[in-house]
């Protein structure tokens, strides 16, 4: 089922977490925070929306590092119901796509609930003070990548890095709904 992110709740503070990464290390928010901002992404392995843009996500995260933006990807789906999203498959997915950022398992789904994540991909862009400034989409791509699409996430996060504030006009991200164990 497709879902869309709500409008950005500007200024909302980032939630801390302690989650295991595909590299075997445990990460907190402080471990992934960048000096100019932090991008928290909720993704998964099986979603066609994520699959369509995962290469672009990796490229944008790499490009944002030069602007002082730290990044992390979190997988919160019910892995019993969706075995394609298992931890072993997360490891394969991260390796296959050359992740240069931690990919973490939110087994209890508490982190996704704390952030209010609704779909994959779901992007939360925070400024240096960890206040939410971006809740939009990567770009106009949905289930098929759009060549030369404007780099909405990238430009928004560069603006956050430079000014501490995100754009007022943001287009919601769209993707597969988070697969909850016990829907709220």
Short mmCIF file of N, CA and C in Angstrom, two decimals:
data_model
loop_
_atom_site.label_atom_id
_atom_site.label_comp_id
_atom_site.label_asym_id
_atom_site.label_seq_id
_atom_site.Cartn_x
_atom_site.Cartn_y
_atom_site.Cartn_z
N UNK A 1 0.84 -1.18 0.00
CA UNK A 1 0.00 0.00 0.00
C UNK A 1 0.89 1.25 0.00
N UNK A 2 0.62 2.17 -0.89
CA UNK A 2 1.39 3.41 -0.98
C UNK A 2 0.95 4.38 0.12
N UNK A 3 1.93 5.12 0.63
CA UNK A 3 1.66 6.11 1.67
C UNK A 3 2.47 7.35 1.36
N UNK A 4 2.03 8.49 1.91
CA UNK A 4 2.70 9.77 1.72
C UNK A 4 3.05 10.36 3.06
N UNK A 5 4.19 11.04 3.12
CA UNK A 5 4.60 11.67 4.37
C UNK A 5 3.75 12.90 4.67
N UNK A 6 3.56 13.23 5.95
CA UNK A 6 2.84 14.45 6.30
C UNK A 6 3.73 15.68 6.09
N UNK A 7 3.14 16.85 6.23
CA UNK A 7 3.86 18.12 6.10
C UNK A 7 4.93 18.19 7.19
N UNK A 8 6.04 18.84 6.87
CA UNK A 8 7.17 18.97 7.81
C UNK A 8 6.74 19.69 9.09
N UNK A 9 7.08 19.10 10.20
CA UNK A 9 6.83 19.68 11.52
C UNK A 9 8.11 20.43 11.92
N UNK A 10 8.30 21.62 11.33
CA UNK A 10 9.53 22.38 11.51
C UNK A 10 9.88 22.55 12.98
N UNK A 11 11.15 22.30 13.29
CA UNK A 11 11.66 22.52 14.65
C UNK A 11 11.56 21.32 15.57
N UNK A 12 10.82 20.30 15.17
CA UNK A 12 10.71 19.09 16.01
C UNK A 12 12.10 18.48 16.21
N UNK A 13 12.41 18.12 17.44
CA UNK A 13 13.73 17.58 17.76
C UNK A 13 13.84 16.12 17.31
N UNK A 14 15.07 15.76 16.88
CA UNK A 14 15.36 14.38 16.48
C UNK A 14 15.32 13.48 17.71
N UNK A 15 14.84 12.28 17.52
CA UNK A 15 14.77 11.28 18.59
C UNK A 15 16.05 10.46 18.60
N UNK A 16 16.58 10.20 19.79
CA UNK A 16 17.77 9.37 19.90
C UNK A 16 17.39 7.91 19.68
N UNK A 17 18.36 7.09 19.41
CA UNK A 17 18.15 5.66 19.21
C UNK A 17 19.44 4.91 19.53
N UNK A 18 19.32 3.63 19.67
CA UNK A 18 20.47 2.73 19.82
C UNK A 18 20.10 1.46 19.05
N UNK A 19 20.64 1.35 17.83
CA UNK A 19 20.26 0.27 16.94
C UNK A 19 21.48 -0.40 16.33
N UNK A 20 21.34 -1.69 16.06
CA UNK A 20 22.42 -2.48 15.47
C UNK A 20 22.47 -2.26 13.96
N UNK A 21 23.70 -2.03 13.47
CA UNK A 21 23.92 -1.84 12.05
C UNK A 21 24.33 -3.11 11.35
N UNK A 22 24.25 -3.07 10.05
CA UNK A 22 24.63 -4.24 9.25
C UNK A 22 26.11 -4.54 9.36
N UNK A 23 26.89 -3.59 9.89
CA UNK A 23 28.32 -3.81 10.10
C UNK A 23 28.62 -4.40 11.48
N UNK A 24 27.56 -4.70 12.26
CA UNK A 24 27.73 -5.31 13.58
C UNK A 24 27.88 -4.31 14.71
N UNK A 25 28.04 -3.02 14.40
CA UNK A 25 28.18 -1.99 15.43
C UNK A 25 26.81 -1.47 15.83
N UNK A 26 26.74 -0.90 17.03
CA UNK A 26 25.51 -0.26 17.49
C UNK A 26 25.68 1.25 17.35
N UNK A 27 24.66 1.90 16.82
CA UNK A 27 24.72 3.34 16.55
C UNK A 27 23.64 4.09 17.32
N UNK A 28 24.02 5.31 17.74
CA UNK A 28 23.07 6.25 18.33
C UNK A 28 23.00 7.45 17.39
N UNK A 29 22.11 8.38 17.67
CA UNK A 29 21.98 9.59 16.89
C UNK A 29 23.31 10.36 16.85
N UNK A 30 23.98 10.44 18.00
CA UNK A 30 25.25 11.17 18.08
C UNK A 30 26.31 10.56 17.16
N UNK A 31 26.25 9.26 16.94
CA UNK A 31 27.24 8.59 16.09
C UNK A 31 27.10 8.95 14.62
N UNK A 32 25.92 9.36 14.19
CA UNK A 32 25.67 9.65 12.77
C UNK A 32 25.48 11.13 12.50
N UNK A 33 25.42 11.93 13.55
CA UNK A 33 25.16 13.37 13.41
C UNK A 33 26.30 14.06 12.67
N UNK A 34 25.96 14.91 11.73
CA UNK A 34 26.95 15.70 11.02
C UNK A 34 27.07 17.08 11.65
N UNK A 35 28.19 17.77 11.43
CA UNK A 35 28.37 19.10 12.03
C UNK A 35 27.39 20.14 11.52
N UNK A 36 26.84 19.94 10.30
CA UNK A 36 25.92 20.92 9.72
C UNK A 36 24.49 20.41 9.58
N UNK A 37 24.26 19.14 9.93
CA UNK A 37 22.93 18.56 9.81
C UNK A 37 22.98 17.05 9.75
N UNK A 38 21.80 16.45 9.84
CA UNK A 38 21.70 14.99 9.88
C UNK A 38 20.48 14.55 9.08
N UNK A 39 20.67 13.54 8.26
CA UNK A 39 19.59 12.96 7.47
C UNK A 39 19.29 11.57 8.01
N UNK A 40 18.07 11.39 8.49
CA UNK A 40 17.60 10.09 8.97
C UNK A 40 16.61 9.57 7.93
N UNK A 41 16.91 8.41 7.36
CA UNK A 41 16.09 7.85 6.28
C UNK A 41 15.51 6.51 6.72
N UNK A 42 14.24 6.33 6.49
CA UNK A 42 13.60 5.03 6.72
C UNK A 42 13.43 4.39 5.35
N UNK A 43 14.10 3.23 5.17
CA UNK A 43 14.06 2.51 3.90
C UNK A 43 13.86 1.03 4.20
N UNK A 44 13.77 0.23 3.17
CA UNK A 44 13.77 -1.22 3.33
C UNK A 44 14.34 -1.82 2.05
N UNK A 45 14.44 -3.12 2.02
CA UNK A 45 15.06 -3.82 0.89
C UNK A 45 14.08 -4.12 -0.24
N UNK A 46 12.81 -4.39 0.10
CA UNK A 46 11.89 -4.94 -0.90
C UNK A 46 11.02 -3.90 -1.60
N UNK A 47 10.91 -2.71 -1.09
CA UNK A 47 9.98 -1.70 -1.61
C UNK A 47 10.39 -1.24 -3.01
N UNK A 48 9.48 -1.29 -3.98
CA UNK A 48 9.83 -0.86 -5.34
C UNK A 48 10.18 0.63 -5.42
N UNK A 49 9.63 1.44 -4.52
CA UNK A 49 9.98 2.87 -4.51
C UNK A 49 11.44 3.06 -4.08
N UNK A 50 11.87 2.31 -3.06
CA UNK A 50 13.26 2.37 -2.61
C UNK A 50 14.17 1.81 -3.70
N UNK A 51 13.82 0.64 -4.23
CA UNK A 51 14.65 0.01 -5.25
C UNK A 51 14.87 0.94 -6.45
N UNK A 52 13.85 1.72 -6.80
CA UNK A 52 13.94 2.61 -7.96
C UNK A 52 14.96 3.72 -7.76
N UNK A 53 15.20 4.12 -6.50
CA UNK A 53 16.05 5.30 -6.26
C UNK A 53 17.24 5.03 -5.35
N UNK A 54 17.49 3.79 -4.98
CA UNK A 54 18.54 3.53 -3.98
C UNK A 54 19.91 4.01 -4.47
N UNK A 55 20.21 3.85 -5.74
CA UNK A 55 21.48 4.35 -6.26
C UNK A 55 21.60 5.86 -6.10
N UNK A 56 20.52 6.54 -6.36
CA UNK A 56 20.50 8.00 -6.22
C UNK A 56 20.60 8.41 -4.75
N UNK A 57 19.97 7.65 -3.87
CA UNK A 57 20.07 7.94 -2.42
C UNK A 57 21.53 7.86 -1.99
N UNK A 58 22.22 6.80 -2.39
CA UNK A 58 23.63 6.63 -2.03
C UNK A 58 24.46 7.79 -2.57
N UNK A 59 24.21 8.18 -3.81
CA UNK A 59 24.94 9.30 -4.42
C UNK A 59 24.70 10.60 -3.66
N UNK A 60 23.44 10.87 -3.30
CA UNK A 60 23.12 12.12 -2.62
C UNK A 60 23.73 12.16 -1.22
N UNK A 61 23.68 11.04 -0.51
CA UNK A 61 24.29 10.99 0.83
C UNK A 61 25.79 11.27 0.72
N UNK A 62 26.43 10.66 -0.27
CA UNK A 62 27.87 10.91 -0.46
C UNK A 62 28.14 12.38 -0.76
N UNK A 63 27.31 12.99 -1.62
CA UNK A 63 27.49 14.40 -1.97
C UNK A 63 27.22 15.31 -0.77
N UNK A 64 26.30 14.93 0.09
CA UNK A 64 25.96 15.76 1.25
C UNK A 64 27.05 15.75 2.32
N UNK A 65 27.87 14.71 2.34
CA UNK A 65 28.97 14.65 3.32
C UNK A 65 29.87 15.87 3.19
N UNK A 66 30.11 16.32 1.95
CA UNK A 66 30.97 17.48 1.71
C UNK A 66 30.37 18.76 2.31
N UNK A 67 29.08 18.73 2.62
CA UNK A 67 28.39 19.87 3.21
C UNK A 67 28.19 19.70 4.72
N UNK A 68 28.82 18.68 5.28
CA UNK A 68 28.73 18.45 6.72
C UNK A 68 27.46 17.76 7.19
N UNK A 69 26.80 17.06 6.28
CA UNK A 69 25.56 16.35 6.62
C UNK A 69 25.88 14.88 6.90
N UNK A 70 25.55 14.41 8.09
CA UNK A 70 25.66 12.99 8.42
C UNK A 70 24.39 12.28 8.02
N UNK A 71 24.46 10.97 7.83
CA UNK A 71 23.27 10.24 7.38
C UNK A 71 23.24 8.82 7.95
N UNK A 72 22.01 8.33 8.07
CA UNK A 72 21.76 6.97 8.53
C UNK A 72 20.48 6.47 7.86
N UNK A 73 20.45 5.17 7.57
CA UNK A 73 19.23 4.54 7.06
C UNK A 73 18.76 3.53 8.11
N UNK A 74 17.45 3.50 8.32
CA UNK A 74 16.84 2.62 9.32
C UNK A 74 15.77 1.77 8.64
N UNK A 75 15.78 0.48 8.93
CA UNK A 75 14.78 -0.44 8.39
C UNK A 75 13.89 -0.89 9.55
N UNK A 76 12.61 -0.57 9.47
CA UNK A 76 11.68 -0.81 10.58
C UNK A 76 10.58 -1.81 10.26
N UNK A 77 10.57 -2.40 9.08
CA UNK A 77 9.48 -3.31 8.72
C UNK A 77 9.47 -4.59 9.56
N UNK A 78 8.30 -5.19 9.65
CA UNK A 78 8.11 -6.49 10.30
C UNK A 78 8.80 -7.55 9.45
N UNK A 79 9.94 -8.04 9.92
CA UNK A 79 10.72 -9.00 9.13
C UNK A 79 10.12 -10.40 9.13
N UNK A 80 9.24 -10.69 10.08
CA UNK A 80 8.56 -11.98 10.05
C UNK A 80 7.59 -12.03 8.87
N UNK A 81 6.84 -10.97 8.67
CA UNK A 81 5.88 -10.90 7.57
C UNK A 81 6.56 -10.58 6.24
N UNK A 82 7.73 -9.91 6.30
CA UNK A 82 8.45 -9.50 5.10
C UNK A 82 9.91 -9.96 5.19
N UNK A 83 10.15 -11.27 4.97
CA UNK A 83 11.50 -11.81 5.13
C UNK A 83 12.53 -11.20 4.18
N UNK A 84 12.10 -10.56 3.08
CA UNK A 84 13.05 -9.87 2.20
C UNK A 84 13.77 -8.75 2.94
N UNK A 85 13.19 -8.29 4.05
CA UNK A 85 13.78 -7.21 4.84
C UNK A 85 14.56 -7.73 6.05
N UNK A 86 14.87 -9.02 6.09
CA UNK A 86 15.60 -9.60 7.22
C UNK A 86 16.97 -8.94 7.37
N UNK A 87 17.58 -9.11 8.53
CA UNK A 87 18.88 -8.51 8.80
C UNK A 87 19.93 -9.02 7.80
N UNK A 88 19.92 -10.32 7.50
CA UNK A 88 20.86 -10.85 6.52
C UNK A 88 20.65 -10.22 5.15
N UNK A 89 19.39 -10.02 4.77
CA UNK A 89 19.10 -9.37 3.50
C UNK A 89 19.45 -7.89 3.52
N UNK A 90 19.35 -7.26 4.69
CA UNK A 90 19.80 -5.87 4.83
C UNK A 90 21.31 -5.78 4.55
N UNK A 91 22.06 -6.74 5.10
CA UNK A 91 23.51 -6.75 4.86
C UNK A 91 23.82 -6.87 3.37
N UNK A 92 23.11 -7.77 2.71
CA UNK A 92 23.31 -7.96 1.27
C UNK A 92 22.94 -6.69 0.49
N UNK A 93 21.80 -6.09 0.85
CA UNK A 93 21.31 -4.89 0.17
C UNK A 93 22.31 -3.74 0.32
N UNK A 94 22.82 -3.55 1.53
CA UNK A 94 23.79 -2.47 1.79
C UNK A 94 25.07 -2.71 0.98
N UNK A 95 25.55 -3.94 0.94
CA UNK A 95 26.77 -4.26 0.20
C UNK A 95 26.55 -4.11 -1.30
N UNK A 96 25.43 -4.60 -1.77
CA UNK A 96 25.12 -4.55 -3.21
C UNK A 96 25.05 -3.12 -3.73
N UNK A 97 24.57 -2.21 -2.89
CA UNK A 97 24.38 -0.82 -3.31
C UNK A 97 25.47 0.12 -2.80
N UNK A 98 26.48 -0.43 -2.16
CA UNK A 98 27.62 0.38 -1.74
C UNK A 98 27.31 1.44 -0.71
N UNK A 99 26.51 1.08 0.29
CA UNK A 99 26.18 2.05 1.34
C UNK A 99 27.45 2.57 2.00
N UNK A 100 27.54 3.87 2.16
CA UNK A 100 28.65 4.51 2.86
C UNK A 100 28.16 5.12 4.17
N UNK A 101 26.99 4.71 4.60
CA UNK A 101 26.34 5.18 5.81
C UNK A 101 25.78 3.97 6.54
N UNK A 102 25.58 4.07 7.85
CA UNK A 102 25.05 2.93 8.59
C UNK A 102 23.62 2.58 8.15
N UNK A 103 23.35 1.28 8.11
CA UNK A 103 22.01 0.76 7.82
C UNK A 103 21.60 -0.04 9.04
N UNK A 104 20.59 0.44 9.75
CA UNK A 104 20.24 -0.06 11.07
C UNK A 104 18.90 -0.78 11.09
N UNK A 105 18.80 -1.79 11.95
CA UNK A 105 17.56 -2.54 12.12
C UNK A 105 16.81 -2.03 13.35
N UNK A 106 15.58 -1.58 13.13
CA UNK A 106 14.68 -1.12 14.19
C UNK A 106 13.70 -2.26 14.46
N UNK A 107 14.21 -3.30 15.12
CA UNK A 107 13.45 -4.54 15.32
C UNK A 107 12.15 -4.32 16.09
N UNK A 108 12.16 -3.44 17.08
CA UNK A 108 10.96 -3.19 17.90
C UNK A 108 10.01 -2.20 17.24
N UNK A 109 10.47 -1.53 16.22
CA UNK A 109 9.72 -0.49 15.51
C UNK A 109 9.50 0.77 16.35
N UNK A 110 10.16 0.85 17.51
CA UNK A 110 9.99 2.01 18.39
C UNK A 110 10.57 3.28 17.78
N UNK A 111 11.66 3.16 17.04
CA UNK A 111 12.28 4.35 16.45
C UNK A 111 11.38 4.90 15.34
N UNK A 112 10.86 4.03 14.50
CA UNK A 112 9.95 4.49 13.44
C UNK A 112 8.73 5.18 14.04
N UNK A 113 8.20 4.63 15.10
CA UNK A 113 7.04 5.25 15.75
C UNK A 113 7.42 6.60 16.37
N UNK A 114 8.60 6.68 17.00
CA UNK A 114 9.04 7.93 17.63
C UNK A 114 9.21 9.04 16.58
N UNK A 115 9.71 8.67 15.40
CA UNK A 115 9.90 9.65 14.33
C UNK A 115 8.60 9.95 13.59
N UNK A 116 7.64 9.04 13.66
CA UNK A 116 6.42 9.20 12.89
C UNK A 116 6.60 8.79 11.44
N UNK A 117 7.53 7.85 11.20
CA UNK A 117 7.77 7.36 9.84
C UNK A 117 6.51 6.68 9.32
N UNK A 118 6.20 6.89 8.05
CA UNK A 118 5.00 6.29 7.48
C UNK A 118 5.26 5.45 6.24
N UNK A 119 6.39 5.71 5.55
CA UNK A 119 6.63 4.99 4.30
C UNK A 119 8.11 4.80 4.07
N UNK A 120 8.40 4.00 3.03
CA UNK A 120 9.78 3.83 2.59
C UNK A 120 9.83 4.24 1.12
N UNK A 121 10.67 5.22 0.79
CA UNK A 121 11.58 5.95 1.68
C UNK A 121 10.87 7.10 2.39
N UNK A 122 11.33 7.39 3.59
CA UNK A 122 10.83 8.53 4.37
C UNK A 122 12.07 9.27 4.88
N UNK A 123 12.18 10.54 4.55
CA UNK A 123 13.37 11.34 4.84
C UNK A 123 13.09 12.38 5.92
N UNK A 124 13.97 12.43 6.92
CA UNK A 124 13.90 13.43 7.99
C UNK A 124 15.22 14.18 7.99
N UNK A 125 15.19 15.45 7.59
CA UNK A 125 16.39 16.26 7.51
C UNK A 125 16.46 17.25 8.67
N UNK A 126 17.49 17.11 9.49
CA UNK A 126 17.65 17.94 10.68
C UNK A 126 18.81 18.91 10.51
N UNK A 127 18.72 20.08 11.14
CA UNK A 127 19.82 21.04 11.11
C UNK A 127 20.86 20.66 12.16
N UNK A 128 21.87 21.51 12.33
CA UNK A 128 22.96 21.23 13.27
C UNK A 128 22.46 21.11 14.71
N UNK A 129 21.34 21.75 15.02
CA UNK A 129 20.74 21.68 16.37
C UNK A 129 19.76 20.52 16.51
N UNK A 130 19.72 19.66 15.48
CA UNK A 130 18.83 18.48 15.44
C UNK A 130 17.36 18.86 15.49
N UNK A 131 17.03 19.98 14.83
CA UNK A 131 15.64 20.41 14.66
C UNK A 131 15.22 20.09 13.22
N UNK A 132 14.06 19.48 13.08
CA UNK A 132 13.57 19.05 11.77
C UNK A 132 13.38 20.23 10.83
N UNK A 133 13.92 20.10 9.62
CA UNK A 133 13.81 21.15 8.61
C UNK A 133 13.37 20.62 7.24
N UNK A 134 13.39 19.29 7.06
CA UNK A 134 12.98 18.73 5.77
C UNK A 134 12.26 17.41 5.98
N UNK A 135 11.10 17.28 5.35
CA UNK A 135 10.31 16.04 5.39
C UNK A 135 9.73 15.81 4.00
N UNK A 136 10.55 16.07 3.00
CA UNK A 136 10.10 15.93 1.62
C UNK A 136 10.61 14.68 0.97
N UNK A 137 10.61 14.71 -0.34
CA UNK A 137 11.01 13.55 -1.13
C UNK A 137 12.44 13.70 -1.65
N UNK A 138 12.97 12.60 -2.15
CA UNK A 138 14.29 12.61 -2.78
C UNK A 138 14.24 13.47 -4.04
N UNK A 139 13.29 13.14 -4.90
CA UNK A 139 13.04 13.86 -6.15
C UNK A 139 11.69 13.39 -6.67
N UNK A 140 11.38 13.69 -7.91
CA UNK A 140 10.07 13.36 -8.47
C UNK A 140 9.89 11.88 -8.81
N UNK A 141 10.95 11.08 -8.69
CA UNK A 141 10.86 9.65 -9.01
C UNK A 141 9.91 8.95 -8.05
N UNK A 142 9.19 7.99 -8.56
CA UNK A 142 8.34 7.16 -7.72
C UNK A 142 8.80 5.72 -7.90
N UNK A 143 8.03 4.90 -8.62
CA UNK A 143 8.43 3.51 -8.83
C UNK A 143 9.37 3.36 -10.02
N UNK A 144 9.54 4.42 -10.77
CA UNK A 144 10.49 4.45 -11.88
C UNK A 144 11.35 5.70 -11.71
N UNK A 145 12.68 5.57 -11.83
CA UNK A 145 13.51 6.76 -11.71
C UNK A 145 13.25 7.73 -12.85
N UNK A 146 13.26 9.01 -12.55
CA UNK A 146 13.10 10.04 -13.57
C UNK A 146 14.48 10.62 -13.85
N UNK A 147 14.98 10.41 -15.07
CA UNK A 147 16.31 10.93 -15.40
C UNK A 147 16.35 12.46 -15.24
N UNK A 148 17.44 12.94 -14.69
CA UNK A 148 17.66 14.39 -14.54
C UNK A 148 16.60 15.09 -13.70
N UNK A 149 15.95 14.37 -12.81
CA UNK A 149 14.97 15.00 -11.91
C UNK A 149 15.68 16.00 -11.00
N UNK A 150 15.07 17.15 -10.70
CA UNK A 150 15.68 18.09 -9.77
C UNK A 150 15.99 17.41 -8.43
N UNK A 151 17.14 17.73 -7.87
CA UNK A 151 17.64 17.08 -6.65
C UNK A 151 17.02 17.76 -5.41
N UNK A 152 15.77 17.49 -5.14
CA UNK A 152 15.04 18.17 -4.07
C UNK A 152 15.66 17.95 -2.69
N UNK A 153 15.91 16.71 -2.33
CA UNK A 153 16.50 16.39 -1.02
C UNK A 153 17.88 17.03 -0.90
N UNK A 154 18.70 16.87 -1.91
CA UNK A 154 20.06 17.40 -1.88
C UNK A 154 20.04 18.92 -1.67
N UNK A 155 19.28 19.62 -2.49
CA UNK A 155 19.25 21.09 -2.39
C UNK A 155 18.66 21.56 -1.06
N UNK A 156 17.65 20.85 -0.57
CA UNK A 156 17.07 21.21 0.72
C UNK A 156 18.09 21.03 1.84
N UNK A 157 18.83 19.93 1.81
CA UNK A 157 19.80 19.68 2.88
C UNK A 157 21.03 20.59 2.78
N UNK A 158 21.42 20.98 1.58
CA UNK A 158 22.50 21.96 1.44
C UNK A 158 22.04 23.28 2.04
N UNK A 159 20.80 23.66 1.78
CA UNK A 159 20.24 24.88 2.37
C UNK A 159 20.23 24.78 3.90
N UNK A 160 19.83 23.63 4.43
CA UNK A 160 19.84 23.40 5.88
C UNK A 160 21.26 23.56 6.42
N UNK A 161 22.23 22.99 5.72
CA UNK A 161 23.63 23.08 6.16
C UNK A 161 24.10 24.53 6.19
N UNK A 162 23.68 25.30 5.20
CA UNK A 162 24.16 26.68 5.07
C UNK A 162 23.41 27.67 5.96
N UNK A 163 22.10 27.46 6.15
CA UNK A 163 21.28 28.45 6.84
C UNK A 163 20.63 27.94 8.13
N UNK A 164 20.61 26.61 8.30
CA UNK A 164 19.92 26.03 9.45
C UNK A 164 18.43 25.85 9.23
N UNK A 165 17.95 26.28 8.06
CA UNK A 165 16.52 26.19 7.77
C UNK A 165 16.27 25.50 6.44
N UNK A 166 15.21 24.72 6.41
CA UNK A 166 14.81 24.05 5.17
C UNK A 166 13.84 24.90 4.39
N UNK A 167 13.56 24.50 3.15
CA UNK A 167 12.61 25.24 2.32
C UNK A 167 11.19 25.14 2.89
N UNK A 168 10.42 26.20 2.73
CA UNK A 168 9.04 26.17 3.23
C UNK A 168 8.15 25.29 2.35
N UNK A 169 8.45 25.23 1.06
CA UNK A 169 7.68 24.38 0.15
C UNK A 169 8.39 23.05 -0.01
N UNK A 170 7.70 21.99 0.41
CA UNK A 170 8.26 20.64 0.32
C UNK A 170 7.19 19.71 -0.21
N UNK A 171 7.59 18.82 -1.10
CA UNK A 171 6.66 17.84 -1.66
C UNK A 171 6.86 16.53 -0.90
N UNK A 172 5.76 15.95 -0.39
CA UNK A 172 5.88 14.74 0.43
C UNK A 172 6.54 13.60 -0.32
N UNK A 173 7.24 12.77 0.44
CA UNK A 173 7.79 11.53 -0.11
C UNK A 173 6.64 10.54 -0.25
N UNK A 174 6.77 9.64 -1.21
CA UNK A 174 5.76 8.60 -1.40
C UNK A 174 6.47 7.26 -1.47
N UNK A 175 5.85 6.25 -0.91
CA UNK A 175 6.44 4.92 -0.96
C UNK A 175 5.52 3.89 -0.34
N UNK A 176 6.07 2.70 -0.12
CA UNK A 176 5.31 1.63 0.53
C UNK A 176 5.16 1.98 2.01
N UNK A 177 4.02 1.66 2.56
CA UNK A 177 3.80 1.93 3.98
C UNK A 177 4.74 1.09 4.82
N UNK A 178 5.10 1.60 6.00
CA UNK A 178 5.88 0.81 6.96
C UNK A 178 5.04 -0.41 7.30
N UNK A 179 5.68 -1.57 7.35
CA UNK A 179 4.98 -2.82 7.65
C UNK A 179 5.02 -3.05 9.16
N UNK A 180 3.98 -2.58 9.84
CA UNK A 180 3.91 -2.64 11.31
C UNK A 180 3.52 -4.03 11.77
N UNK A 181 4.12 -4.43 12.90
CA UNK A 181 3.71 -5.70 13.54
C UNK A 181 2.30 -5.59 14.09
N UNK A 182 2.08 -4.50 14.81
CA UNK A 182 0.77 -4.23 15.41
C UNK A 182 0.39 -2.82 15.02
N UNK A 183 -0.35 -2.64 13.93
CA UNK A 183 -0.68 -1.29 13.50
C UNK A 183 -1.35 -0.50 14.62
N UNK A 184 -0.95 0.76 14.73
CA UNK A 184 -1.49 1.62 15.81
C UNK A 184 -2.90 2.05 15.48
#
